[in-house]
């Protein structure tokens, strides 16, 4: 029986979530499987992988053939690195402690690179948010200036209208006073 390490699809439509399973090569994608060794969520950034490392290593060393995507996942998680190091121990190139220390150094380096990428992404998001905020402030200032100009124009028009009304009232009052004095002179 040929054994495969493959993904089994779960999750809702347009939001796939996968289980990493050991299955017969002839079994359908979402059919029967021998063992579930982890999960893979490509919807997060970076993709989230929860893997039973020891079981994955056991099945890879046993000869289970992974699909391309699962091979990439296992490689990123270090399963193939550990398989390679165990091969060196079996050949006598170095001992188990050296293999374990090399694996830990590889894992720390990988985590440092991942954290650097995550922090750079967070900084880029923060800078983008700051840039959008500044652009929005400029737009709001321009709108506020236009509103202030309109209000000033309205106030000027009201003041002009009030001045014109006052001048008209004074002219009307002067016109009423003038005819009353004109017949007295005659």
Tab-separated table of C-alpha atoms in Angstrom:
chain	number	residue	atom	x	y	z
A	1	UNK	CA	0.000	0.000	0.000
A	2	UNK	CA	1.459	3.352	-1.087
A	3	UNK	CA	1.078	5.957	1.619
A	4	UNK	CA	0.729	9.661	0.934
A	5	UNK	CA	0.947	12.712	3.176
A	6	UNK	CA	-1.692	15.066	1.816
A	7	UNK	CA	-4.034	17.886	2.643
A	8	UNK	CA	-7.688	17.266	3.460
A	9	UNK	CA	-9.932	20.271	2.845
A	10	UNK	CA	-12.088	21.674	5.638
A	11	UNK	CA	-13.660	25.068	6.258
A	12	UNK	CA	-16.357	27.014	4.518
A	13	UNK	CA	-16.566	28.212	0.945
A	14	UNK	CA	-13.803	30.690	0.003
A	15	UNK	CA	-12.120	30.102	3.400
A	16	UNK	CA	-10.285	26.818	3.087
A	17	UNK	CA	-8.673	25.222	6.126
A	18	UNK	CA	-6.704	22.009	5.691
A	19	UNK	CA	-5.816	18.989	7.788
A	20	UNK	CA	-2.496	17.283	7.072
A	21	UNK	CA	-3.259	13.566	6.935
A	22	UNK	CA	-1.653	10.234	6.164
A	23	UNK	CA	-3.790	8.402	3.602
A	24	UNK	CA	-3.675	5.643	1.030
A	25	UNK	CA	-2.506	6.980	-2.340
A	26	UNK	CA	-5.749	5.814	-3.969
A	27	UNK	CA	-8.054	7.405	-1.365
A	28	UNK	CA	-9.955	10.546	-2.404
A	29	UNK	CA	-8.834	13.949	-1.128
A	30	UNK	CA	-11.488	14.214	1.568
A	31	UNK	CA	-11.927	10.460	2.094
A	32	UNK	CA	-10.615	7.970	4.624
A	33	UNK	CA	-7.219	8.569	6.174
A	34	UNK	CA	-4.887	6.685	8.515
A	35	UNK	CA	-3.764	9.479	10.814
A	36	UNK	CA	-4.107	13.246	11.181
A	37	UNK	CA	-0.700	14.801	11.869
A	38	UNK	CA	-1.516	18.500	11.741
A	39	UNK	CA	-3.414	21.451	10.328
A	40	UNK	CA	-2.626	24.160	7.785
A	41	UNK	CA	-4.424	27.513	7.608
A	42	UNK	CA	-3.395	29.547	4.543
A	43	UNK	CA	-5.831	32.372	5.413
A	44	UNK	CA	-3.540	33.963	8.006
A	45	UNK	CA	-0.440	35.996	7.222
A	46	UNK	CA	1.921	34.156	7.499
A	47	UNK	CA	0.139	30.830	7.046
A	48	UNK	CA	-0.437	28.957	10.313
A	49	UNK	CA	0.822	25.386	10.602
A	50	UNK	CA	0.174	23.154	13.616
A	51	UNK	CA	2.152	19.940	13.133
A	52	UNK	CA	2.876	16.847	15.207
A	53	UNK	CA	6.573	16.979	14.402
A	54	UNK	CA	7.500	13.495	15.669
A	55	UNK	CA	4.692	11.768	13.759
A	56	UNK	CA	5.473	13.690	10.573
A	57	UNK	CA	9.150	12.732	10.881
A	58	UNK	CA	8.189	9.084	11.490
A	59	UNK	CA	6.019	8.950	8.367
A	60	UNK	CA	8.622	10.699	6.184
A	61	UNK	CA	11.298	8.264	7.391
A	62	UNK	CA	8.912	5.343	6.814
A	63	UNK	CA	8.597	6.346	3.163
A	64	UNK	CA	5.285	8.168	2.916
A	65	UNK	CA	5.322	10.438	-0.134
A	66	UNK	CA	4.036	13.984	0.460
A	67	UNK	CA	2.235	16.086	-2.102
A	68	UNK	CA	4.072	19.195	-3.328
A	69	UNK	CA	2.304	21.560	-0.940
A	70	UNK	CA	2.806	19.255	2.040
A	71	UNK	CA	6.487	18.823	1.104
A	72	UNK	CA	6.903	22.607	1.252
A	73	UNK	CA	5.110	22.747	4.612
A	74	UNK	CA	7.221	19.932	6.070
A	75	UNK	CA	10.379	21.535	4.737
A	76	UNK	CA	9.497	24.904	6.322
A	77	UNK	CA	8.731	23.188	9.637
A	78	UNK	CA	12.103	21.413	9.583
A	79	UNK	CA	11.001	17.792	9.151
A	80	UNK	CA	13.296	17.274	6.168
A	81	UNK	CA	16.148	19.055	7.960
A	82	UNK	CA	15.814	16.657	10.891
A	83	UNK	CA	15.619	13.668	8.511
A	84	UNK	CA	18.833	14.869	6.875
A	85	UNK	CA	20.568	15.286	10.251
A	86	UNK	CA	19.439	11.830	11.412
A	87	UNK	CA	20.892	10.408	8.211
A	88	UNK	CA	24.239	11.995	9.178
A	89	UNK	CA	24.004	10.411	12.644
A	90	UNK	CA	23.326	6.966	11.098
A	91	UNK	CA	26.358	7.341	8.824
A	92	UNK	CA	28.526	8.371	11.776
A	93	UNK	CA	29.326	11.884	10.531
A	94	UNK	CA	28.331	13.373	13.908
A	95	UNK	CA	26.484	12.378	17.058
A	96	UNK	CA	22.850	12.936	18.133
A	97	UNK	CA	23.692	15.950	20.349
A	98	UNK	CA	25.419	17.724	17.462
A	99	UNK	CA	22.457	16.983	15.209
A	100	UNK	CA	20.062	18.390	17.797
A	101	UNK	CA	22.182	21.538	18.292
A	102	UNK	CA	22.369	22.097	14.520
A	103	UNK	CA	18.602	21.701	14.275
A	104	UNK	CA	18.012	24.175	17.120
A	105	UNK	CA	20.371	26.691	15.481
A	106	UNK	CA	18.499	26.291	12.182
A	107	UNK	CA	15.162	26.733	13.939
A	108	UNK	CA	16.309	29.881	15.789
A	109	UNK	CA	17.624	31.368	12.541
A	110	UNK	CA	14.330	30.561	10.803
A	111	UNK	CA	12.303	32.107	13.637
A	112	UNK	CA	14.500	35.227	13.633
A	113	UNK	CA	13.914	35.679	9.892
A	114	UNK	CA	10.175	35.122	10.344
A	115	UNK	CA	9.998	37.642	13.196
A	116	UNK	CA	11.953	40.150	11.092
A	117	UNK	CA	9.454	39.748	8.240
A	118	UNK	CA	6.490	40.077	10.615
A	119	UNK	CA	7.925	43.206	12.250
A	120	UNK	CA	8.731	44.746	8.849
A	121	UNK	CA	5.148	44.036	7.744
A	122	UNK	CA	3.788	45.617	10.931
A	123	UNK	CA	6.001	48.686	10.431
A	124	UNK	CA	4.835	48.987	6.814
A	125	UNK	CA	1.201	48.814	7.940
A	126	UNK	CA	1.858	51.426	10.623
A	127	UNK	CA	3.597	53.738	8.115
A	128	UNK	CA	0.760	53.255	5.626
A	129	UNK	CA	-1.824	54.091	8.295
A	130	UNK	CA	0.143	57.227	9.263
A	131	UNK	CA	0.379	58.302	5.620
A	132	UNK	CA	-3.366	57.776	5.131
A	133	UNK	CA	-4.064	59.759	8.312
A	134	UNK	CA	-1.905	62.665	7.103
A	135	UNK	CA	-3.621	62.630	3.706
A	136	UNK	CA	-7.017	62.628	5.409
A	137	UNK	CA	-5.940	65.534	7.650
A	138	UNK	CA	-4.906	67.545	4.577
A	139	UNK	CA	-8.230	66.831	2.883
A	140	UNK	CA	-10.125	67.770	6.057
A	141	UNK	CA	-8.123	71.015	6.370
A	142	UNK	CA	-8.914	71.892	2.753
A	143	UNK	CA	-12.609	71.187	3.353
A	144	UNK	CA	-12.553	73.218	6.591
A	145	UNK	CA	-10.904	76.119	4.751
A	146	UNK	CA	-13.563	76.008	2.008
A	147	UNK	CA	-16.315	75.897	4.643
A	148	UNK	CA	-14.724	78.836	6.489
A	149	UNK	CA	-14.517	80.802	3.212
A	150	UNK	CA	-18.188	80.059	2.489
A	151	UNK	CA	-19.182	81.086	6.026
A	152	UNK	CA	-17.120	84.280	5.684
A	153	UNK	CA	-18.803	85.013	2.342
A	154	UNK	CA	-22.232	84.383	3.884
A	155	UNK	CA	-21.387	86.601	6.868
A	156	UNK	CA	-20.100	89.309	4.509
A	157	UNK	CA	-23.283	89.035	2.455
A	158	UNK	CA	-25.374	89.257	5.663
A	159	UNK	CA	-23.346	92.257	6.848
A	160	UNK	CA	-23.745	93.885	3.426
A	161	UNK	CA	-27.467	93.180	3.486
A	162	UNK	CA	-27.725	94.548	7.038
A	163	UNK	CA	-25.714	97.648	6.051
A	164	UNK	CA	-27.897	98.088	2.979
A	165	UNK	CA	-31.022	97.646	5.120
A	166	UNK	CA	-29.690	100.180	7.648
A	167	UNK	CA	-28.820	102.616	4.850
A	168	UNK	CA	-32.265	102.100	3.353
A	169	UNK	CA	-33.905	102.597	6.757
A	170	UNK	CA	-31.847	105.753	7.328
A	171	UNK	CA	-32.734	106.956	3.834
A	172	UNK	CA	-36.407	106.208	4.509
A	173	UNK	CA	-36.197	107.988	7.870
A	174	UNK	CA	-34.430	110.928	6.218
A	175	UNK	CA	-37.046	110.933	3.461
A	176	UNK	CA	-39.849	111.091	6.068
A	177	UNK	CA	-38.120	113.883	7.957
A	178	UNK	CA	-37.299	115.848	4.787
A	179	UNK	CA	-40.889	116.216	3.449
A	180	UNK	CA	-42.159	117.326	6.828
A	181	UNK	CA	-39.594	120.122	6.981
A	182	UNK	CA	-39.996	121.146	3.347
A	183	UNK	CA	-43.600	122.483	3.702
A	184	UNK	CA	-42.638	124.413	6.806
A	185	UNK	CA	-40.142	126.370	4.769
A	186	UNK	CA	-42.617	127.285	2.135
